[in-house]
Short mmCIF file of C-alpha atoms in Angstrom, two decimals:
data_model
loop_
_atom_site.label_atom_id
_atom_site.label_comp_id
_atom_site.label_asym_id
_atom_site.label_seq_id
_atom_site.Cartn_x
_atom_site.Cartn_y
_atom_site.Cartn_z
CA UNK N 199 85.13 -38.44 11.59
CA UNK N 200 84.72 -34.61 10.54
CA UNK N 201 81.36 -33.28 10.27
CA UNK N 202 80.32 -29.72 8.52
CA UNK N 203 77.74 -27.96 9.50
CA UNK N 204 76.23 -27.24 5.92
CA UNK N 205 75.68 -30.80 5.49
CA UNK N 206 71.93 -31.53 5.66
CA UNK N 207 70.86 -33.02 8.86
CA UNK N 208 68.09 -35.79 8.51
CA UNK N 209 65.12 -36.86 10.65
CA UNK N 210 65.47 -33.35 12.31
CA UNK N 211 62.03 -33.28 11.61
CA UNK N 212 59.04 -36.03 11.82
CA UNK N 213 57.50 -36.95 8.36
CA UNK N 214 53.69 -36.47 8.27
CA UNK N 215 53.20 -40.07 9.47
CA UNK N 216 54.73 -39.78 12.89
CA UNK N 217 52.53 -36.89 13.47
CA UNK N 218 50.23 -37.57 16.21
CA UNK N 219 46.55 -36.54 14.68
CA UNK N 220 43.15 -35.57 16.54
CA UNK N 221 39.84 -37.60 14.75
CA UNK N 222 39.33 -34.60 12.96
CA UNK N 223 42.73 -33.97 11.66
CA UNK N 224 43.26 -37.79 10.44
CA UNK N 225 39.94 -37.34 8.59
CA UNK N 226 40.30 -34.85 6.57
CA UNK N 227 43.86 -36.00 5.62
CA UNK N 228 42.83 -39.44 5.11
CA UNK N 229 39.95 -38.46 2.86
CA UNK N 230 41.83 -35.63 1.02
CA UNK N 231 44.64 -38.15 -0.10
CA UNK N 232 41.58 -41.16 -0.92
CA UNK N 233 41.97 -42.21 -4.34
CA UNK N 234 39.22 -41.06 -6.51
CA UNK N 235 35.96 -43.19 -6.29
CA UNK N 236 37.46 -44.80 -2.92
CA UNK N 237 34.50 -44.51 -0.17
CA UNK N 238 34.93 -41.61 2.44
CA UNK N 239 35.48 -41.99 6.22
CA UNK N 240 33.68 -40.28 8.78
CA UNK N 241 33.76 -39.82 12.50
CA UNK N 242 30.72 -42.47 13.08
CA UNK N 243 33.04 -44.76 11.56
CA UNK N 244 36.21 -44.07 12.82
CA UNK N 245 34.69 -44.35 16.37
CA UNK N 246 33.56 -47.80 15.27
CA UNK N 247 37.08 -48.59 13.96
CA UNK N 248 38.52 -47.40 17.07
CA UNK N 249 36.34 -49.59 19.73
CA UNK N 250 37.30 -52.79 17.36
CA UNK N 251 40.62 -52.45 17.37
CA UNK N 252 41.63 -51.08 21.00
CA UNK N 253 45.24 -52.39 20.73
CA UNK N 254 45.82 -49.83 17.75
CA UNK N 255 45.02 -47.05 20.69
CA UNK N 256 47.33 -47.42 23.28
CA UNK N 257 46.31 -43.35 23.47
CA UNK N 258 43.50 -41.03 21.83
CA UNK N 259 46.04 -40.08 18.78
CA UNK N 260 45.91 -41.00 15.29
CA UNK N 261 48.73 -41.31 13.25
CA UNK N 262 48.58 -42.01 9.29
CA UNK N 263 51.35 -44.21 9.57
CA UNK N 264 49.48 -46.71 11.56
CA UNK N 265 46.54 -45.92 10.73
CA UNK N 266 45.61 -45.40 7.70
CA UNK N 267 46.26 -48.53 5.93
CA UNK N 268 44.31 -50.40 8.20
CA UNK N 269 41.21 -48.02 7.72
CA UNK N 270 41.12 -48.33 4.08
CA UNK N 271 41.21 -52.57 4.40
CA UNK N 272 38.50 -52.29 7.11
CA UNK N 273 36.63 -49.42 5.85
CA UNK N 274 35.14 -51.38 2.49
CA UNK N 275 33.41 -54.34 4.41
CA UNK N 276 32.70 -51.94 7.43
CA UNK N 277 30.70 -48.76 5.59
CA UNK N 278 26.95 -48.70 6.05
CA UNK N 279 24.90 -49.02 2.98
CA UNK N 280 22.98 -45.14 2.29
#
């Protein structure tokens, strides 16, 4: 098989959700994309997401592929009343 090199290569590159994220990172991507009227995250939270679901964590990075799902099922039942 013949290849050319003008033919687009894919998965050179990783798509946003492979991107290992800090806390910070994840929340202001995760809130940006929210859909409108959908309840914001914040660190306090995430921290408390993090310590009740340790197998998610197998390291300190966040990744919106994983992640961010997960949040927005938990996050509903889990956010303190203001």
């Amino acid at each position: 098989m013949w290849y050319d090199q003008r033919m687009k290569k894919y998965g050179t590159e990783p798509r946003l959700d492979q991107i290992p994220l800090s806390l910070p990172e994840f929340l202001v991507s995760f809130n940006k994309n929210m859909p409108k009227g959908f309840m914001l995250a914040d660190a306090e939270l995430m921290k408390k997401f993090k310590e009740m679901n340790p197998k998610l964590f197998p390291t300190d990075e966040w990744y919106l592929g994983i992640h961010r799902k997960k949040v927005m099922d938990w996050l509903p039942r889990n956010n303190r009343v203001s």
